Coordinates of C-alpha atoms in Angstrom, one line a residue:
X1 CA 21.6 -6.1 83.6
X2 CA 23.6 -7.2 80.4
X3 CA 26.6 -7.5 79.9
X4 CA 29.0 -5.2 77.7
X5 CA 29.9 -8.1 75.5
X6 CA 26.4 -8.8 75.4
X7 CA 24.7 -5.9 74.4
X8 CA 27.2 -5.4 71.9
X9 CA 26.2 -8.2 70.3
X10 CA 22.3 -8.6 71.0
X11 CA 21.6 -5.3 71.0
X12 CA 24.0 -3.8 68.4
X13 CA 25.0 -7.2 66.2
X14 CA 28.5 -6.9 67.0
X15 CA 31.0 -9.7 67.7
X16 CA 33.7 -7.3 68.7
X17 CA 34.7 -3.3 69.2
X18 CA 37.6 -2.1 66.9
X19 CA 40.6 -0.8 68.6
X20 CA 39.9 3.1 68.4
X21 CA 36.5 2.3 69.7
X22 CA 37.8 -0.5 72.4
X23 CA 40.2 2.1 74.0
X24 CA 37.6 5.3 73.7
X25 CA 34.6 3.2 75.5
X26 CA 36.9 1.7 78.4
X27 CA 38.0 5.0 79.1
X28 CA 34.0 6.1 79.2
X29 CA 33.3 3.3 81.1
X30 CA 36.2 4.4 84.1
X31 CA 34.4 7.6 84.3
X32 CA 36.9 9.9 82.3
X33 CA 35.5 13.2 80.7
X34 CA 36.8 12.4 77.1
X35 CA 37.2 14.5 74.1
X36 CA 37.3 11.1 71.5
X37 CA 38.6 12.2 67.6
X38 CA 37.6 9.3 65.1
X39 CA 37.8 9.5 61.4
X40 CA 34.0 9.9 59.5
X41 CA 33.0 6.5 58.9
X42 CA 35.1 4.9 62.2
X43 CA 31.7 4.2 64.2
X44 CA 31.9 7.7 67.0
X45 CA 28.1 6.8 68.0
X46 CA 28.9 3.1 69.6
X47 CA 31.3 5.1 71.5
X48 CA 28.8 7.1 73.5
X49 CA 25.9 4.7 73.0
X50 CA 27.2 1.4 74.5
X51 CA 28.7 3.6 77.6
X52 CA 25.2 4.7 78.5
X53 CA 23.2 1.4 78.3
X54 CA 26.7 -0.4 80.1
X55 CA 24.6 1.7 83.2
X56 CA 21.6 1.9 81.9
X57 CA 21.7 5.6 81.8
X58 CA 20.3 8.4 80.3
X59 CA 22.1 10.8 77.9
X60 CA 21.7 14.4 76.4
X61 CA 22.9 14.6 72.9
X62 CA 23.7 17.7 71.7
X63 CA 24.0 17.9 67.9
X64 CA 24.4 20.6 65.1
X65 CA 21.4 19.2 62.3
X66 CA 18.3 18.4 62.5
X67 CA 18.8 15.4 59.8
X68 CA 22.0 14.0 61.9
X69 CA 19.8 13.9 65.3
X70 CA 16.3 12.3 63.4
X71 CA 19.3 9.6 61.4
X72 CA 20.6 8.8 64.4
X73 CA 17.4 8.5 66.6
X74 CA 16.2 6.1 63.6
X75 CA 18.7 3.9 63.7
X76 CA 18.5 3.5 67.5
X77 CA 14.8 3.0 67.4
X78 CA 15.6 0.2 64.7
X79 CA 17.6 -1.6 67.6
X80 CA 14.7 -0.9 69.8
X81 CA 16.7 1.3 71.9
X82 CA 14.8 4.2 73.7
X83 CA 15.5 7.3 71.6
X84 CA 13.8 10.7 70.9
X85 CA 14.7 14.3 69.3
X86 CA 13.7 17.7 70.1
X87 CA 13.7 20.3 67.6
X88 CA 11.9 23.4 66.1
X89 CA 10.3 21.7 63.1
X90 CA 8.0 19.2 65.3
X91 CA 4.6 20.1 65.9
X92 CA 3.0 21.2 68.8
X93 CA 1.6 17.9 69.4
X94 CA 4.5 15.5 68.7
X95 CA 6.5 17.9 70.5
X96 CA 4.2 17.7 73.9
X97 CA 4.1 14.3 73.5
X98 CA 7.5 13.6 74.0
X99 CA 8.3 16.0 76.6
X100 CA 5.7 14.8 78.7
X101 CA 7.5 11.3 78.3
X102 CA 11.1 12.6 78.1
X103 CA 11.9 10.1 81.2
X104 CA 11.6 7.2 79.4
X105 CA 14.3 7.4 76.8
X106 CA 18.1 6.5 77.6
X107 CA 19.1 9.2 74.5
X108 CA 17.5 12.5 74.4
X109 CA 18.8 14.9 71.2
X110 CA 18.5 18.3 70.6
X111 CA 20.3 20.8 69.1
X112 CA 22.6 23.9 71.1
X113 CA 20.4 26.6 70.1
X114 CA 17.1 24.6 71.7
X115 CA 19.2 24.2 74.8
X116 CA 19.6 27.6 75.2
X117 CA 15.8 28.6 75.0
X118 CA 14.0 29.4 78.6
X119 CA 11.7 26.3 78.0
X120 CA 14.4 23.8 77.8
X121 CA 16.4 24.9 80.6
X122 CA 12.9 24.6 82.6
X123 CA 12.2 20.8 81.0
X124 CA 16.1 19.5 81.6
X125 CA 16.4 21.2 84.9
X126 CA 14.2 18.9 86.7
X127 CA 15.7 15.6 84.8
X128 CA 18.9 13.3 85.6
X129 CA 21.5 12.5 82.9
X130 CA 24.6 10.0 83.5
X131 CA 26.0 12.0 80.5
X132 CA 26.5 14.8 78.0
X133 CA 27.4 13.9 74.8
X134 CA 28.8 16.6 72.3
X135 CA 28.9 15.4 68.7
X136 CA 30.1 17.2 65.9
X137 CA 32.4 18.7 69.3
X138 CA 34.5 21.3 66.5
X139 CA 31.6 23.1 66.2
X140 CA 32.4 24.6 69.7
X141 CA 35.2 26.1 68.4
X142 CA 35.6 29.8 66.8
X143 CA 38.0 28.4 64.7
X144 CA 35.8 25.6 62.9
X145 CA 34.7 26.3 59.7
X146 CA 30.8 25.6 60.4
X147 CA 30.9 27.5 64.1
X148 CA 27.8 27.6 66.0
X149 CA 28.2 30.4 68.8
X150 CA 25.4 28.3 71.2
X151 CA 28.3 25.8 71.8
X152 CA 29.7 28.5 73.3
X153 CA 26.6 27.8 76.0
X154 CA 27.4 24.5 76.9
X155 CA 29.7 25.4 79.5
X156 CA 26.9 26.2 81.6
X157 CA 24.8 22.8 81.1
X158 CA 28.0 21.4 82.1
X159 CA 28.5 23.2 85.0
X160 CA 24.7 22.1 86.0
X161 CA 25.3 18.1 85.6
X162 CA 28.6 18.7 87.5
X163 CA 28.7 15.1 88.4
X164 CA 27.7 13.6 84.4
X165 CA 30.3 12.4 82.3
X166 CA 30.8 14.4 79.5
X167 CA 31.6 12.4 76.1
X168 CA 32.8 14.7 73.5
X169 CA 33.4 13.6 70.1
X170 CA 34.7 15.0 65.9
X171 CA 36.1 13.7 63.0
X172 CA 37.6 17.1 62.4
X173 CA 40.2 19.2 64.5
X174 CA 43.9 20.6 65.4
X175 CA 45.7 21.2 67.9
X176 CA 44.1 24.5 68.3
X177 CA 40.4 23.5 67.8
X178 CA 41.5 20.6 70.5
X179 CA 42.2 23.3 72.9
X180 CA 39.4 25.4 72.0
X181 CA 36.9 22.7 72.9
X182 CA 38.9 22.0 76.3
X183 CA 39.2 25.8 77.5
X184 CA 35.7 26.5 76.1
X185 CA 33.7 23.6 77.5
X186 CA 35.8 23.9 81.0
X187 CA 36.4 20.5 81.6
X188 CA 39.4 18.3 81.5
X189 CA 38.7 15.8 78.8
X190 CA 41.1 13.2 77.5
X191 CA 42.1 13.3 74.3
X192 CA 41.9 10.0 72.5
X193 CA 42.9 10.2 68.7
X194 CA 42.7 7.2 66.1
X195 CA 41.9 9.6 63.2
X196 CA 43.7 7.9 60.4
X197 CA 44.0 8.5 56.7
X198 CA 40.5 7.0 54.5
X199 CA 42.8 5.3 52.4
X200 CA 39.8 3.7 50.6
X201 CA 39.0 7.0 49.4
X202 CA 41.0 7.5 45.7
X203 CA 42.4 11.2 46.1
X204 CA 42.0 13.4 42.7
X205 CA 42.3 17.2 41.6
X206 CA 41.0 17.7 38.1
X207 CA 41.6 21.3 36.9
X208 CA 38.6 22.4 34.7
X209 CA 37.3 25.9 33.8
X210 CA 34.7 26.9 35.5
X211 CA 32.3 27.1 31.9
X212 CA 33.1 22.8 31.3
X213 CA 32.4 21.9 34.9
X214 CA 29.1 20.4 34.1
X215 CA 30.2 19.0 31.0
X216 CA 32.9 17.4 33.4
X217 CA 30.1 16.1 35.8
X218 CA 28.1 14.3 32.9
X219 CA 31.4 12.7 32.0
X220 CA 31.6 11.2 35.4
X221 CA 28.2 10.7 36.7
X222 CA 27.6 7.0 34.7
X223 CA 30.9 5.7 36.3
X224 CA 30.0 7.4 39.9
X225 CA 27.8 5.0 41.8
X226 CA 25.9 7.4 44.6
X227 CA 27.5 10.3 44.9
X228 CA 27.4 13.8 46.4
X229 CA 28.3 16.9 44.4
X230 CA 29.5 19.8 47.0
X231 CA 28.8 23.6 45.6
X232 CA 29.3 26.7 47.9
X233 CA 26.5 28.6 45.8
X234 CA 22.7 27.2 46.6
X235 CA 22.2 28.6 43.2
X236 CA 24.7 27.0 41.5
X237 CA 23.5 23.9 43.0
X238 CA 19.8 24.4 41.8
X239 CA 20.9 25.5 38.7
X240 CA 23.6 22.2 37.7
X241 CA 20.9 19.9 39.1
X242 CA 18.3 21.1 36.6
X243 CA 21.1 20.8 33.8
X244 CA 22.1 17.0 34.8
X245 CA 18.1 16.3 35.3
X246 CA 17.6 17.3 31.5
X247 CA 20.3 15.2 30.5
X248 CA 18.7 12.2 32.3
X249 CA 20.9 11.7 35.2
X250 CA 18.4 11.0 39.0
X251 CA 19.2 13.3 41.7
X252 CA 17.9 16.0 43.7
X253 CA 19.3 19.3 45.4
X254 CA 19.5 19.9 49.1
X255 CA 20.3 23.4 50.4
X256 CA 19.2 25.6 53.6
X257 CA 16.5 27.4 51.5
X258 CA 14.6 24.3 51.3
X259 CA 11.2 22.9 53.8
X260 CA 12.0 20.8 56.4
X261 CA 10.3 18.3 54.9
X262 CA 11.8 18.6 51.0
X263 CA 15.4 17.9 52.7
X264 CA 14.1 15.3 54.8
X265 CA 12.3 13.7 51.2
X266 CA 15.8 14.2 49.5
X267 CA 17.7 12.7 52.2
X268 CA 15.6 9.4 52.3
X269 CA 15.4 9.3 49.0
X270 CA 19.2 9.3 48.6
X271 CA 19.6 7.2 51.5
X272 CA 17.2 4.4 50.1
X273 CA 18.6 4.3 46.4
X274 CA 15.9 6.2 44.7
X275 CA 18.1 8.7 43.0
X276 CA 21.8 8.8 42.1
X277 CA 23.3 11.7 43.2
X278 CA 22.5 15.0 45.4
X279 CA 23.5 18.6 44.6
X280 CA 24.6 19.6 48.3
X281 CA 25.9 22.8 49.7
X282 CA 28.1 21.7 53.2
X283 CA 25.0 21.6 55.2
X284 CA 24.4 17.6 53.9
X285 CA 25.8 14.8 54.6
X286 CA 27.1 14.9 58.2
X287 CA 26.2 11.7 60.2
X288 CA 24.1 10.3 57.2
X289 CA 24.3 6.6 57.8
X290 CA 24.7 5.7 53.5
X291 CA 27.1 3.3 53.3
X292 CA 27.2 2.7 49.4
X293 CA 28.3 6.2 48.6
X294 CA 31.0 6.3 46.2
X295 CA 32.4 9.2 44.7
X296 CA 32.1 12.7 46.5
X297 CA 32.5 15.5 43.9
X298 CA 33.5 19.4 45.1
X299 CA 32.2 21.6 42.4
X300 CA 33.6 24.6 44.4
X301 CA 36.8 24.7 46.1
X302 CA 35.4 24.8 49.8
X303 CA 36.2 27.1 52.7
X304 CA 38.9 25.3 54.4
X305 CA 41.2 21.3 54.7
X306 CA 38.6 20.5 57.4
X307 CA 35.7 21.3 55.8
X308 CA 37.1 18.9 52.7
X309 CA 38.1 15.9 54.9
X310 CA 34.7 15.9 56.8
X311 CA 32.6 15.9 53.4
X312 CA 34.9 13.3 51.6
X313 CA 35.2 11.0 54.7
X314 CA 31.4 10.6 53.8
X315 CA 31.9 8.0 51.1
X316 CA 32.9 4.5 51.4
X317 CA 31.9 4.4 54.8
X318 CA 31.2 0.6 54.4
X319 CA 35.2 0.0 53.4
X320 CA 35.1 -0.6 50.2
X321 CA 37.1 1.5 47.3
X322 CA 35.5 4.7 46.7
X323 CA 37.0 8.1 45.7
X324 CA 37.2 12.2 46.1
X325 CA 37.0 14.4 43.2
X326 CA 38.1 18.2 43.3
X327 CA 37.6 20.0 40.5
X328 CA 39.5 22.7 41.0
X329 CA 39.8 26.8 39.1
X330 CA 41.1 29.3 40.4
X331 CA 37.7 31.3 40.1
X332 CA 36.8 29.3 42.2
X333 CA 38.7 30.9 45.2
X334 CA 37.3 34.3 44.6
X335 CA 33.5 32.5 45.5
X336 CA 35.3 31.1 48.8
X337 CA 36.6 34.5 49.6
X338 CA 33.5 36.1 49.0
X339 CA 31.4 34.3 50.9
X340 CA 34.2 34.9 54.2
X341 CA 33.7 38.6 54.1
X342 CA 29.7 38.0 53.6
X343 CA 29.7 35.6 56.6
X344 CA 32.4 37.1 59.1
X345 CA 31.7 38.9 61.8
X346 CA 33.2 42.2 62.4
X347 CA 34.6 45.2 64.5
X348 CA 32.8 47.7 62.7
X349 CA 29.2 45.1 63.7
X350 CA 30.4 44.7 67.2
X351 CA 30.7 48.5 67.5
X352 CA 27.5 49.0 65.9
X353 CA 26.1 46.3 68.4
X354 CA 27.7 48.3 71.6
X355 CA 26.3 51.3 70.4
X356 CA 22.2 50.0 69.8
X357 CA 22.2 50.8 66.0
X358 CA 20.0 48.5 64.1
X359 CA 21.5 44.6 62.6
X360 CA 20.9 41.4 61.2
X361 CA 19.2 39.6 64.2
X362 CA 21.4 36.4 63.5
X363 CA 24.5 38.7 64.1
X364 CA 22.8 40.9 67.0
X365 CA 22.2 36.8 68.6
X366 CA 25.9 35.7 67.5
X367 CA 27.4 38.9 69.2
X368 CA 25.0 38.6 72.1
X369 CA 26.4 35.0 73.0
X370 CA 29.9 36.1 72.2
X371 CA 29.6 38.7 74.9
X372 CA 28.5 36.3 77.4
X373 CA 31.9 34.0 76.6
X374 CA 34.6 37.2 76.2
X375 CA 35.2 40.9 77.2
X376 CA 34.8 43.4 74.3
X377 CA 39.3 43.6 73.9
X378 CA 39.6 39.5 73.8
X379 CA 36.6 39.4 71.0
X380 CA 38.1 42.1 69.0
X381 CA 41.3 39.8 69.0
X382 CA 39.5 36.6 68.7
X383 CA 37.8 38.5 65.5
X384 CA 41.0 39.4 63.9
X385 CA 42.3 35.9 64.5
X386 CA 39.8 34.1 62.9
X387 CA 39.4 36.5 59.7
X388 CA 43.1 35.4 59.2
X389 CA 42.7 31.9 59.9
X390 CA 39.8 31.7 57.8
X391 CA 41.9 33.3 55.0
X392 CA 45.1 30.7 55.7
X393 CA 42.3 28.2 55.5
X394 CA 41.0 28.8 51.9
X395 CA 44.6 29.3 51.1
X396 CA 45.6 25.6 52.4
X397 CA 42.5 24.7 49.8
X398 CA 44.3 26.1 46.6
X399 CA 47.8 24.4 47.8
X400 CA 45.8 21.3 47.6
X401 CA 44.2 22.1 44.3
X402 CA 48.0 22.7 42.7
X403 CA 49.7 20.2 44.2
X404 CA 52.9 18.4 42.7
X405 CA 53.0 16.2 45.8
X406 CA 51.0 13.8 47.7
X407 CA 47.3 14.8 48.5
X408 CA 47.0 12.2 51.4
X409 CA 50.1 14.3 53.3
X410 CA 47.9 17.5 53.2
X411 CA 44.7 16.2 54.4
X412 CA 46.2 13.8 57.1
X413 CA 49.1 13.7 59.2
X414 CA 50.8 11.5 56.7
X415 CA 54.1 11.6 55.4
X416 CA 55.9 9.8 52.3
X417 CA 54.2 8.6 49.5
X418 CA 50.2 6.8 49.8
X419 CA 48.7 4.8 47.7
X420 CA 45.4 6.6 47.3
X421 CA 46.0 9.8 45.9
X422 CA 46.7 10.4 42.1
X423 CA 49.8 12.0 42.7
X424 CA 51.4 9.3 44.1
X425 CA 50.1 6.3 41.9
X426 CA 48.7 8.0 38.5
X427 CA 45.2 8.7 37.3
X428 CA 42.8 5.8 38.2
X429 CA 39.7 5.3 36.8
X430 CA 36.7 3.6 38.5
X431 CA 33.6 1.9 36.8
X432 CA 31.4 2.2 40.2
X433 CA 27.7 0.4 39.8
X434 CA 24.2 2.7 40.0
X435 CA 21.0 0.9 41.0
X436 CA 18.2 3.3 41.3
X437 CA 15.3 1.6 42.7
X438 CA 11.7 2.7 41.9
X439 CA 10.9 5.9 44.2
X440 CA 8.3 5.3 46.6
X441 CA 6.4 8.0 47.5
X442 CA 5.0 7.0 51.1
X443 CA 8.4 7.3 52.1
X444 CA 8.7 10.2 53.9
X445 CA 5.5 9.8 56.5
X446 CA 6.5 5.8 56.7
X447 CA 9.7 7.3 58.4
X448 CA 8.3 10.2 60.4
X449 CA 6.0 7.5 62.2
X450 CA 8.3 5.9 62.5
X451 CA 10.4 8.3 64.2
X452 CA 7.6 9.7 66.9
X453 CA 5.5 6.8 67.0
X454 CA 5.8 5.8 70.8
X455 CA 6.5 2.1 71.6

């Protein structure tokens, strides 16, 4: 079997590990349960991936998107490493095909909510895994801003595979989510943390009224390089792609009322230089391996400090100077506090729940899981908690979009003056290059053979 050193380099085309990543994967390789924080961009999947071939092992991925489990099951099939994912948008025939083979691949992915389906219990049941990996691990918390109640299941998988080491890893938590993710997942995990400020990534707040935002956007767009442009309304970001379209900018929209295979088309097309820019709501971006991306733009003030760090850590991912643009009114904040009392869940739904009157089966499911996790007094609490910390949250958001001191120190644990943030050093400006290569339209089934073609 090869060496450490060896498949890092063959296998991977690495000549060395950098130090967040050196001390997370000799911990994994001593057997410790670890709960690793690296900032977006710092390499997290060598971190579970080298552990698991070191053995020659076999792990279950669990992971919050469909597009971050098929990017990442691309790339490994690139190294020609054993790889596969497992979710609702396969066909009947792709997907028996690779559960009838589901032995031979070292990295198995699928999402929470698949785990917690009758058939899957059945399929993994019968099948041994050296480890459990939990990406994207905040999402286990109540607390996060993108929550997902079926991490709330994952205590029992882990209670199952007992004896597997559990590799837990984020780019995005406190102290509380930290201990969320401990408490929740019932294992002792050690904390690693070499989160550290992007300082690559130019901070900036430009305060525009809401009518001259996309006025703003066609300002910046020549100078922008790729970029991503956040909204909180999949309208909105419909509506401000059409307008840049018609003024001859290349870019697409990607939001959750989309096909499968339309956000798959956008994100290869983004990912392989055909268009410029994408009109995103939160749901794009995470673990997309586009290096080049230079400028992330937030055309809504978003929900919370951790929601904004995850989506800006997304550009300049291949270390060179890139920047974060928040254009910031204060209208803005009534969309954000909107959308909390359209998405929370409350007393008045769990009491509807306890007593059988008719809701939103997403909620009845949400509240359902909840009450596997918490007696009906701690979820009333936990309820009440989170309405307020979701509130604090938004309110951290318009500190940062009126600040008179450092940005860096309100994103990061930072303190003093940084040298990436406009505050601190003046308004830069950046003349970032576009190429936009010629579109090709077999694109999209190259890479799904590619991704379930069986070698």
């Amino acid at each position: 079997m090869m060496k450490q050193e060896q498949i890092l380099s063959d296998v991977f085309g690495f000549e060395g590990l950098r130090s967040g990543q050196k001390e997370i994967i000799e911990l994994a390789n001593r057997g410790c349960d670890i709960l690793a924080l690296l900032s977006t961009g710092a390499g997290k999947s060598l971190c579970y991936q080298l552990p698991v071939l070191n053995v020659n092992g076999r792990a279950l991925v669990i992971t919050p998107l469909v597009s971050l489990m098929e990017d990442q099951v691309a790339e490994l099939k690139r190294l020609k490493i054993k790889a596969v994912c497992i979710h609702s948008h396969l066909d009947i025939r792709e997907k028996r095909m690779i559960l009838r083979q589901l032995n031979r691949y070292h990295f198995i992915f699928c999402s929470p909510e698949w785990l917690a389906t009758d058939r899957a219990r059945s399929i993994i049941s019968n099948m041994q895994f050296t480890h459990i990996v939990i990406d994207e691990a905040h999402c286990i918390s109540e607390w996060g801003y993108d929550f997902r109640p079926h991490y709330l299941l994952l205590n029992e998988l882990l209670d199952y595979y007992s004896e597997a080491q559990v590799i837990a890893l984020t780019a995005t938590a406190n102290d509380k989510t930290i201990h969320d993710i401990q408490h929740l997942l019932n294992r002792r995990l050690t904390v690693i943390d070499h989160r550290t400020a992007r300082d690559n990534i130019f901070l900036k707040v430009m305060p525009v009224h809401t009518s001259h935002k996309v006025e703003k956007l066609m300002q910046l767009l020549p100078a922008s390089g790729p970029a991503i442009i956040y909204f909180s309304s999949k309208k909105m970001c419909d509506d401000v792609q059409q307008q840049l379209l018609s003024s001859g900018f290349k870019g697409m929209t990607y939001h959750a009322d989309m096909s499968y295979e339309e956000r798959m088309s956008v994100q290869l097309s983004f990912q392989n230089d055909t268009i410029q820019f994408v009109c995103a709501t939160s749901a794009f971006g995470m673990g997309i391996n586009k290096k080049n991306i230079r400028t992330i733009i937030h055309y809504h003030v978003p929900k919370s400090i951790f929601q904004y760090v995850q989506e800006i850590g997304r550009a300049g991912r291949d270390g060179e100077q890139s920047q974060a643009i928040l254009l910031y009114h204060p209208e803005d904040l009534n969309i954000a506090f909107k959308f909390l009392e359209e998405d929370r869940l409350t007393e008045e739904d769990l009491k509807f729940y306890k007593e059988g009157v008719q809701l939103p089966d997403e909620k009845k499911e949400f509240i359902h899981i909840l009450l596997r996790r918490f007696s009906v007094s701690v979820l009333r609490q936990l309820l009440n908690d989170e309405t307020a910390a979701k509130y604090n949250a938004v309110k951290a958001m318009i500190n940062y979009g009126t600040a008179k001191h450092c940005l860096s120190s309100q994103l990061y644990d930072y303190e003093g003056t940084c040298e990436h943030c406009e505050v601190c050093q003046g308004t830069h400006d950046f003349e970032f290059k576009t190429i936009v290569k010629e579109k090709r339209s077999v694109l999209f089934e190259e890479y799904i053979n590619s991704l379930f073609k069986f070698d």
